[in-house]
Short mmCIF file of C-alpha atoms and ligand atoms in Angstrom, two decimals:
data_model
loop_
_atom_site.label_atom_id
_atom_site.label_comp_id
_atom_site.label_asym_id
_atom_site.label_seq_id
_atom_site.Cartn_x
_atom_site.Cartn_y
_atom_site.Cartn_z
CA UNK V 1346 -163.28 69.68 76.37
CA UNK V 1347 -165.55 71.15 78.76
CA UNK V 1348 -169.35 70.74 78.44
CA UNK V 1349 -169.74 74.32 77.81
CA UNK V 1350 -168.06 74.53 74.56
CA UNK V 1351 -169.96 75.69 71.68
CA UNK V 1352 -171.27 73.12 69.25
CA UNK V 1353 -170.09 75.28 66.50
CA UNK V 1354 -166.39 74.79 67.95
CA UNK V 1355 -166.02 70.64 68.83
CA UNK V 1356 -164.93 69.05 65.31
CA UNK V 1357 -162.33 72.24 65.23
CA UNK V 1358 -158.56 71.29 65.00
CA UNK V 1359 -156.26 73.99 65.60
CA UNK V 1360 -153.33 75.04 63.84
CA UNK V 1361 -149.88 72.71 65.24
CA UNK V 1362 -147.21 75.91 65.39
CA UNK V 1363 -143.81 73.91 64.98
CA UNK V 1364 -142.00 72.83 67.97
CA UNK V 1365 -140.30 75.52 70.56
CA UNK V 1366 -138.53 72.95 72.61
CA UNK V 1367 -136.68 74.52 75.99
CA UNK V 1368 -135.05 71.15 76.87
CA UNK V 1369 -131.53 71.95 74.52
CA UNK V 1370 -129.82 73.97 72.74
CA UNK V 1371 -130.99 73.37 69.37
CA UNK V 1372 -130.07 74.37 65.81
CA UNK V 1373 -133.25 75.53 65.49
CA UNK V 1374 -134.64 75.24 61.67
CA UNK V 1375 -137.84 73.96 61.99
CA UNK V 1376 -139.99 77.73 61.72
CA UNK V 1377 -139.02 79.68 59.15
CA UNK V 1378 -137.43 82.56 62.07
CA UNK V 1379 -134.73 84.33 61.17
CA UNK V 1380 -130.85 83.39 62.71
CA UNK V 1381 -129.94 86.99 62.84
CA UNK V 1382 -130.97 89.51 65.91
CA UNK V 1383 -133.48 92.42 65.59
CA UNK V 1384 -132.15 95.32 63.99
CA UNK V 1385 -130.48 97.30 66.87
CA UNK V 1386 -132.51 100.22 66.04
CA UNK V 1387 -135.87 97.82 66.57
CA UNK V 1388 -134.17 97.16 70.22
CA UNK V 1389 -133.69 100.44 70.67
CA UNK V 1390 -137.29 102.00 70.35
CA UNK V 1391 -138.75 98.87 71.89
CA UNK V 1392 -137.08 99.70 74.89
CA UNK V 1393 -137.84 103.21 74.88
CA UNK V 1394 -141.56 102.28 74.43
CA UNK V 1395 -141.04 99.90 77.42
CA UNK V 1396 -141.41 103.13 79.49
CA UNK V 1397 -145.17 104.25 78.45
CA UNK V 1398 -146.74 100.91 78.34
CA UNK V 1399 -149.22 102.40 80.97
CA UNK V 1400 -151.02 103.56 77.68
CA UNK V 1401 -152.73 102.39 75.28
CA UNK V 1402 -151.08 101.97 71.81
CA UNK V 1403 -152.69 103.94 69.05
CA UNK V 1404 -155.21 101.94 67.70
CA UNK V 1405 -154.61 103.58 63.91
CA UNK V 1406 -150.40 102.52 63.97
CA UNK V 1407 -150.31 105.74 62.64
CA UNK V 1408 -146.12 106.02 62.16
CA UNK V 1409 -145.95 102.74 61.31
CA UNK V 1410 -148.46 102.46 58.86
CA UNK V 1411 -147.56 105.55 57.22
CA UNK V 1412 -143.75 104.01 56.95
CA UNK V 1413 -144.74 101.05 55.34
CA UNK V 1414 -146.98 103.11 52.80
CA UNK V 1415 -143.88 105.18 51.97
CA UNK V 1416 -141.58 101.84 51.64
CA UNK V 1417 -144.28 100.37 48.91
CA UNK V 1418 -145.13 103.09 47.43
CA UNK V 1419 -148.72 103.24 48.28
CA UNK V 1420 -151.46 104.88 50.34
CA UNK V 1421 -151.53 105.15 54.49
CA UNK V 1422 -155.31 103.99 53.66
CA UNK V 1423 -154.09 101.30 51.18
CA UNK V 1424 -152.31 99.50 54.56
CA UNK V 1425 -153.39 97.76 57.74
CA UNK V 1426 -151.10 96.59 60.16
CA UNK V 1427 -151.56 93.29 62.38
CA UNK V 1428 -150.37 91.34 65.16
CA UNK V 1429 -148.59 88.82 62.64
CA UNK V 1430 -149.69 88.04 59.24
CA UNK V 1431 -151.67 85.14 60.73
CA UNK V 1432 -153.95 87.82 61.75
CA UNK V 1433 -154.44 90.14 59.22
CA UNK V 1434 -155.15 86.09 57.03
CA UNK V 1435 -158.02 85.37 59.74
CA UNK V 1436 -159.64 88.99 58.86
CA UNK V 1437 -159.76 88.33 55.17
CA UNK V 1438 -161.64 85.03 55.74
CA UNK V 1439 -163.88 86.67 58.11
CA UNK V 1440 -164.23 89.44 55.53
CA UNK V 1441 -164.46 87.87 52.38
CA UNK V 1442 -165.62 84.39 52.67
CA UNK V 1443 -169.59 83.10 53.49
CA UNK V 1444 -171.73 80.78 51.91
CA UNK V 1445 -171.75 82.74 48.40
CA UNK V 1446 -168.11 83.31 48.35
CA UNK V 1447 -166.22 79.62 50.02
CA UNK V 1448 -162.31 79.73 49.91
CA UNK V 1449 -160.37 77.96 48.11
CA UNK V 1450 -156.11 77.15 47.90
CA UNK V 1451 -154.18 74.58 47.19
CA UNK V 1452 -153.78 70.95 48.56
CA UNK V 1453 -150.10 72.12 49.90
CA UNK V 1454 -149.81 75.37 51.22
CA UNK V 1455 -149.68 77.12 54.76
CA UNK V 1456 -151.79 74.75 57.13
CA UNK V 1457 -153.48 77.64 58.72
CA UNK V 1458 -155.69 78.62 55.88
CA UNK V 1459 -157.92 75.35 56.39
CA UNK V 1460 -158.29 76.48 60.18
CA UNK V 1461 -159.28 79.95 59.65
CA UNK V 1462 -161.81 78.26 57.29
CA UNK V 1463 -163.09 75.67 59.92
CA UNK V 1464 -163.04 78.64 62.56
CA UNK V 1465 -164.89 80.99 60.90
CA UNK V 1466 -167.37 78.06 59.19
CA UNK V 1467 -166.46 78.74 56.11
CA UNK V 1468 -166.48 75.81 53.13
CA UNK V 1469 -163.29 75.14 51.32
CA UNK V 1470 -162.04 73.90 48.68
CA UNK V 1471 -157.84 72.41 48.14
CA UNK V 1472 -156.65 72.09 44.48
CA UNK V 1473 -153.96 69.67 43.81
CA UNK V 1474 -150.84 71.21 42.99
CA UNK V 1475 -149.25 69.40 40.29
CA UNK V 1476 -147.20 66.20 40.59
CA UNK V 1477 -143.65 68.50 40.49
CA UNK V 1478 -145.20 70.78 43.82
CA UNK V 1479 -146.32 73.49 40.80
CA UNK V 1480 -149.77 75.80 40.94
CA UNK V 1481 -151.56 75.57 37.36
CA UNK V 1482 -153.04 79.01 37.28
CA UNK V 1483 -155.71 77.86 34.85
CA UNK V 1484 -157.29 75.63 38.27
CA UNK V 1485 -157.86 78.67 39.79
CA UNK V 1486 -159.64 80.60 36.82
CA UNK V 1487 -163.37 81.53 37.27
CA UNK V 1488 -163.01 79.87 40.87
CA UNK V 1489 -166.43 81.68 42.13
CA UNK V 1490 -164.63 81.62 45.46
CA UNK V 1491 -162.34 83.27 47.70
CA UNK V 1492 -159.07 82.69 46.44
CA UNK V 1493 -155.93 82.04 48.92
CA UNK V 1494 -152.25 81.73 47.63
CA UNK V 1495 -148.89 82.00 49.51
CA UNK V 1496 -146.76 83.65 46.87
CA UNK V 1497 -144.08 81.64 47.23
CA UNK V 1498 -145.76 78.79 48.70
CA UNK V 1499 -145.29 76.72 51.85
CA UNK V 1500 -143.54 74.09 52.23
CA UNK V 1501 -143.01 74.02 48.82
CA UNK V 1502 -141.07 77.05 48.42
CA UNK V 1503 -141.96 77.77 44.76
CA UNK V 1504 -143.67 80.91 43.40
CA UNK V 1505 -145.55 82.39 40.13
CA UNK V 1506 -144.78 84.62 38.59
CA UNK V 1507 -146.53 88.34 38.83
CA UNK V 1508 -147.82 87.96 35.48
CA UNK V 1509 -149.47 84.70 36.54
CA UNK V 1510 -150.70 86.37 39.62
CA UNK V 1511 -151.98 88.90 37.22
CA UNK V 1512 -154.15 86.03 35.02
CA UNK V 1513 -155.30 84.69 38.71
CA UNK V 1514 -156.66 88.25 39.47
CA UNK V 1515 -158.39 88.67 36.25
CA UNK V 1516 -160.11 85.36 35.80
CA UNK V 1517 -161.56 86.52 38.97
CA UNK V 1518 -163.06 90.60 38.77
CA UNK V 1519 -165.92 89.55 41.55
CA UNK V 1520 -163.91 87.88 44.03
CA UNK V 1521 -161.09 88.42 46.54
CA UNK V 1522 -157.55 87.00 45.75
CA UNK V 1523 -155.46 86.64 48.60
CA UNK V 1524 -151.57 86.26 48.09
CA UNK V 1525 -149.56 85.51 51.40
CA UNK V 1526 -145.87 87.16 50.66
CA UNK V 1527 -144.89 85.90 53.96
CA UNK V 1528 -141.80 84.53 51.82
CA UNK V 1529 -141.38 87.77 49.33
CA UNK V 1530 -138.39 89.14 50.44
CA UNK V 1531 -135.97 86.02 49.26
CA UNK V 1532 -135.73 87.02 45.91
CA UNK V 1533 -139.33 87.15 44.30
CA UNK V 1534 -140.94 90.03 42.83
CA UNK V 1535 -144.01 91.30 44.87
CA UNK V 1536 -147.93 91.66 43.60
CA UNK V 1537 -147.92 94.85 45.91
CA UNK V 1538 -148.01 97.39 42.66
CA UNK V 1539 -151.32 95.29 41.46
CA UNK V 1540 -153.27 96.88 44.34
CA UNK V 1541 -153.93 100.49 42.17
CA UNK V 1542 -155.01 97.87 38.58
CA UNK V 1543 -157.25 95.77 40.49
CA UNK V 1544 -159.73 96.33 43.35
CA UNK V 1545 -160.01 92.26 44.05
CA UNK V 1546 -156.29 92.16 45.25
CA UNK V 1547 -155.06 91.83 49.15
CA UNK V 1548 -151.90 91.33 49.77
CA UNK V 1549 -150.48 90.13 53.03
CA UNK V 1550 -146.90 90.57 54.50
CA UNK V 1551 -144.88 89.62 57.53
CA UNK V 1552 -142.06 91.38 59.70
CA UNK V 1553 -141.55 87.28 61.06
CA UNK V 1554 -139.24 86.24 58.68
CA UNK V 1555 -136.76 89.03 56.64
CA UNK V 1556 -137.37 91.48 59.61
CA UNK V 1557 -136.34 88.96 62.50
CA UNK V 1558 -139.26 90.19 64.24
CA UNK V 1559 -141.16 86.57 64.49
CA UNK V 1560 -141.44 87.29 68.39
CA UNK V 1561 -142.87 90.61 68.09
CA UNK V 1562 -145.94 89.64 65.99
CA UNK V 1563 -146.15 92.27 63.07
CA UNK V 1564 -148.14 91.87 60.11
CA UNK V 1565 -150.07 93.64 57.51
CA UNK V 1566 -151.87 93.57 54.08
CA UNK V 1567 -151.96 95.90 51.34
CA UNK V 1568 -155.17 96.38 48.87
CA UNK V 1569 -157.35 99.04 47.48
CA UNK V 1570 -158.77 101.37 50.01
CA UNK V 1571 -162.38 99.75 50.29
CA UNK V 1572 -160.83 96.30 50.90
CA UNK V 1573 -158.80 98.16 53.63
CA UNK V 1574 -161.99 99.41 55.03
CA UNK V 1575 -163.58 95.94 55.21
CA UNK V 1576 -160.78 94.45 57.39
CA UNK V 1577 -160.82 97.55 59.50
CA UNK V 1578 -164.30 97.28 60.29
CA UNK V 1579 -163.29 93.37 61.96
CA UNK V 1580 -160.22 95.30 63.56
CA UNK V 1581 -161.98 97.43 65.02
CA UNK V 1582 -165.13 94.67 65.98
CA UNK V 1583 -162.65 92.25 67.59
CA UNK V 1584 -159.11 94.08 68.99
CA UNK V 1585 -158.67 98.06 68.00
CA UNK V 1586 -155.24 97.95 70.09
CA UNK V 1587 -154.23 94.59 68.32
CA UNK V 1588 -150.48 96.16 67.90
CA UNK V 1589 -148.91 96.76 71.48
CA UNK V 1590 -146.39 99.82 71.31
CA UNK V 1591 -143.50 98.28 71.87
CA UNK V 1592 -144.00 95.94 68.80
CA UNK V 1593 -144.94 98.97 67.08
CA UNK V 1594 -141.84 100.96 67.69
CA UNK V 1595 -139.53 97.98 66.79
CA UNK V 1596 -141.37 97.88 63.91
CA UNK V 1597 -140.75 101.80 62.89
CA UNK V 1598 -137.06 101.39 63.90
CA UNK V 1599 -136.20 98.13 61.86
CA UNK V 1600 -137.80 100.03 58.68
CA UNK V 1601 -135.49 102.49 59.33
CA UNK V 1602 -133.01 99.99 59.10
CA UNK V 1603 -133.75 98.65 55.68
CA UNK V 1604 -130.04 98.19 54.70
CA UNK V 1605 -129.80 95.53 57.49
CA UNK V 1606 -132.87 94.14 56.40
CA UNK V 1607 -131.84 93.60 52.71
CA UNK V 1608 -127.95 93.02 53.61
CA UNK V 1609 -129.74 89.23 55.89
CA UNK V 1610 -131.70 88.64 53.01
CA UNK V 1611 -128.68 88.40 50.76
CA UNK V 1612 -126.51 86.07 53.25
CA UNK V 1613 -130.22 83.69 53.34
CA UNK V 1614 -130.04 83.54 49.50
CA UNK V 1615 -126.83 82.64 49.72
CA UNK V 1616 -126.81 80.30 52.41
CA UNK V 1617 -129.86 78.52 50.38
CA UNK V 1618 -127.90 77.95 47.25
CA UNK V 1619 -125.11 76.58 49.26
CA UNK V 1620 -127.99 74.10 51.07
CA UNK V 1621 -129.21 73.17 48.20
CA UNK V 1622 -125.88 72.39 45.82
CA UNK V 1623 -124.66 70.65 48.72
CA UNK V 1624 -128.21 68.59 49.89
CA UNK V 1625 -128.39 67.75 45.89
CA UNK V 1626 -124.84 66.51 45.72
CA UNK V 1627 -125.90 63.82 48.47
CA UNK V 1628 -128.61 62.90 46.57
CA UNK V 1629 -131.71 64.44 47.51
CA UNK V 1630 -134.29 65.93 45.59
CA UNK V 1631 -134.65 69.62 46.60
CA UNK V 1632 -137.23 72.13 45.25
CA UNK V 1633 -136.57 75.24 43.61
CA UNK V 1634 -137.35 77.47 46.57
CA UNK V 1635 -137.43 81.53 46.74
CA UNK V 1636 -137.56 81.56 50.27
CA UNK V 1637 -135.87 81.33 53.47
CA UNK V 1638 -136.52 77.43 53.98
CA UNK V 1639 -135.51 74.12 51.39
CA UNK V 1640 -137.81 71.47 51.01
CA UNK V 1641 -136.16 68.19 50.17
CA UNK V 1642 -136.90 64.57 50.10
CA UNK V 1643 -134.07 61.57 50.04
CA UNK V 1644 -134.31 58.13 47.54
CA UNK V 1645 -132.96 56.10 50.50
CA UNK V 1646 -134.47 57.68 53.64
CA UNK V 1647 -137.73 58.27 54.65
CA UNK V 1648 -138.75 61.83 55.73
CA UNK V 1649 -139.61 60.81 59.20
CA UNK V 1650 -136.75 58.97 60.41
CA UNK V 1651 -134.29 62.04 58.69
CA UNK V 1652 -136.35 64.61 60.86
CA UNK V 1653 -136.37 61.99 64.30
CA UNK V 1654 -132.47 61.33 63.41
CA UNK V 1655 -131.60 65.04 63.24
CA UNK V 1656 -133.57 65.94 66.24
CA UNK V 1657 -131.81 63.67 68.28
CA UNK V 1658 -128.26 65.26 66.89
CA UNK V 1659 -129.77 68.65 68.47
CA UNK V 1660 -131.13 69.83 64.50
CA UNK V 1661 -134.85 70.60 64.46
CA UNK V 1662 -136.44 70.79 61.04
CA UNK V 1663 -140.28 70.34 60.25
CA UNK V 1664 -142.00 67.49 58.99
CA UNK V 1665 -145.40 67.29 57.90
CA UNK V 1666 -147.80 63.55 58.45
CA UNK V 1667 -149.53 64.20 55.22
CA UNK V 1668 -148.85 61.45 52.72
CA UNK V 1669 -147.65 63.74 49.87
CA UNK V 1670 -145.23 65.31 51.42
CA UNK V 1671 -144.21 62.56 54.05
CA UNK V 1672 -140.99 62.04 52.35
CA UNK V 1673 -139.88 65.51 52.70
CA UNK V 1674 -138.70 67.71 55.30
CA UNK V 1675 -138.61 71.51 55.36
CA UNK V 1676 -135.36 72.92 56.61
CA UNK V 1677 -135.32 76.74 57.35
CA UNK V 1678 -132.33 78.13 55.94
CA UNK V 1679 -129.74 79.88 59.14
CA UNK V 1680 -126.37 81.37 59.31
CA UNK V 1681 -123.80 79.71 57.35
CA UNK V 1682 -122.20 77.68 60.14
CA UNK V 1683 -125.76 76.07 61.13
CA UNK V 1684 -126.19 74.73 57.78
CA UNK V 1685 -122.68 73.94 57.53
CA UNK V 1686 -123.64 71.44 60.54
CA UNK V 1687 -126.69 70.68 59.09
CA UNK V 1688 -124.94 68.99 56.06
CA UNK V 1689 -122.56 67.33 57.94
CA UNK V 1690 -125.12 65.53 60.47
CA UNK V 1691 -127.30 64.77 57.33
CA UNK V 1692 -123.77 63.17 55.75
CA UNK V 1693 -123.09 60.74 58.44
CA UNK V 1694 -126.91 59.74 58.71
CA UNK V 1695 -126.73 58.36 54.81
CA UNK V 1696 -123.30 56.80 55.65
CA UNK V 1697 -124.72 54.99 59.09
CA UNK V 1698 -127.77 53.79 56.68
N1 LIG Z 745 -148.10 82.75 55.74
C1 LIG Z 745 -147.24 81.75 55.59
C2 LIG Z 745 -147.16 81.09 54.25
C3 LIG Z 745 -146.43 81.34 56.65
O1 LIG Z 745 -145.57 80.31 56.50
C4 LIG Z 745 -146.52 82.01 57.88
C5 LIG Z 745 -145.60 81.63 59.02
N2 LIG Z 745 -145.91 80.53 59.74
C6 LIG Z 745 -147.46 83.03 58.01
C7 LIG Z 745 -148.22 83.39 56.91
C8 LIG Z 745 -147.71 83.74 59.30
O2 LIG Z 745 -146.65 84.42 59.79
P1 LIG Z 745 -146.77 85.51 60.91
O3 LIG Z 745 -148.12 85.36 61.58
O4 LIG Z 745 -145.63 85.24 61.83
O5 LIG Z 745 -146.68 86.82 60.21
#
């Protein structure tokens, strides 16, 4: 730390991203990216774009924006587009939390809520989730605060219902509810078609995960057209160009891809079902996850020394140091073959133990 950093800034601890190790080639499930390429139609306009980066991208993301719109069935002015979800979550806690209104989400969930919090000096509050990884709705009803939910969670994996959603938002008529869909598009319905019944609703999507676009950094959220407003005003006080055109353009092309899009989705679900059966027939507990990732925990190993003792066999999944979870590891569900190894390294780790 240098002696010029701000006061308000020392006790912060920033977000850990999971590791991007150069050193070999590994089978890479430790961050939730998709195995498949960009669509070739992403590749293809962000190479075109390539060409005109001498300019400045337009600030509004006007054909994007409007694309999305027409894909959910909403407004251009119901939609902002950022550079990842991460960003478009920092805006909403810059927007919609202060001293009146602290945050508040769950004891498990995506470790980068608590740091937008600390960042932007905001209090917070983490509800237990129930023994079984579960959100009890009723915790969060009347919550006075700023309320933050991935929708399906992380690590966990599991999601509410839109009806429970629905209770969430109104419980709460005078304050924001944030749900995090970064996980949606592995078979779970999404709260998008809540934004025209209730004016407290933002919801926030990725192009990271179903999109294979984690490198490009494309995000956005969806809400009523005030709430829209809000987090433009921050766009436009911190980064107006926060989209650069060539992440743009892959992002117009890959929605005009949408059959490739859904077609990966459908091999993930499939290749998660497989995961699980087979992680459950070797004994491990495994949640019941709607997303691209498992998150499982073993009776005879502990979480720690399964993630060290795939790692060295060139498998890289996450593990978290927080005593709830330490027993559990979150694998990110790939290609058929790369969970096929998966199981097999995991197989002759519980026969060597
Ligand atoms: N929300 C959740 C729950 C996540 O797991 C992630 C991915 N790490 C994000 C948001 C952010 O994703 P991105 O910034 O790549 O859109």
């Amino acid at each position: 730390m240098s002696r010029f950093f701000s006061d308000k800034y020392k006790k912060l601890v920033p977000y850990t991203p999971g590791e991007q190790p150069k050193d070999t080639e590994y089978i890479k499930l430790n961050t939730n990216e998709s195995p498949f390429p960009p669509s070739e139609k992403a590749i293809k306009y962000a190479t075109e774009e390539a060409g005109r980066l001498n300019l400045y991208p337009d600030p509004e993301c006007r054909a994007l924006t409007q694309k999305i719109a027409d894909l959910l069935g909403v407004d251009f002015d119901e939609v902002l587009v950022t550079n990842g979800s991460d960003e478009i979550l920092n805006f909403a806690f810059m927007a919609f939390c202060d001293e009146k209104n602290p945050a508040v989400f769950p004891d498990l969930t995506y470790g980068f809520y608590s740091v937008f919090a600390q960042l932007n000096g905001i209090a917070y509050e983490e509800i237990p989730l129930r023994d079984d990884f579960t959100i009890n709705i009723n915790d969060y009803f009347g919550a006075k605060k700023t309320i933050f939910i991935a929708n399906p969670n992380a690590p966990t994996g599991i999601a509410l219902t839109v009806s429970e959603v629905e209770e969430i938002l109104k419980a709460n008529p005078d304050n924001v509810v944030v749900i995090d869909e970064a996980y949606v598009d592995f078979g779970n319905e999404s709260c998008v078609k809540l934004i025209h019944k209730y004016d407290n609703l933002l919801v926030t999507q990725t192009f990271s995960k179903s999109r294979s676009m984690a490198g490009a950094r494309l995000g956005f959220g969806v809400g009523c057209k005030e709430i829209i407003q809000d987090l433009n005003t921050i766009k436009y006080s911190t980064n107006p160009y926060n989209i650069n055109k060539m992440t743009m353009a892959a992002g117009v092309g890959v929605l005009e891809d949408e059959e490739y899009t859904l077609v990966n989705c459908k091999e993930i679900i499939k290749n998660r079902e497989f995961t699980t059966s087979e992680l459950e027939k070797l004994g491990f507990n495994v949640t019941d996850s709607t997303t691209n990732f498992v998150f499982a925990s073993h009776p005879d190993i502990d979480g720690e020394k399964l993630y060290q003792m795939l790692k060295e066999r060139g498998i890289l999944v996450r593990h978290f140091n927080n005593p709830r979870i330490s027993q559990y590891n979150r694998i990110t569900v790939g290609t058929r073959e790369q969970m096929e190894k998966l199981i097999d390294a995991i197989k002759s780790i519980l026969e060597g133990i």
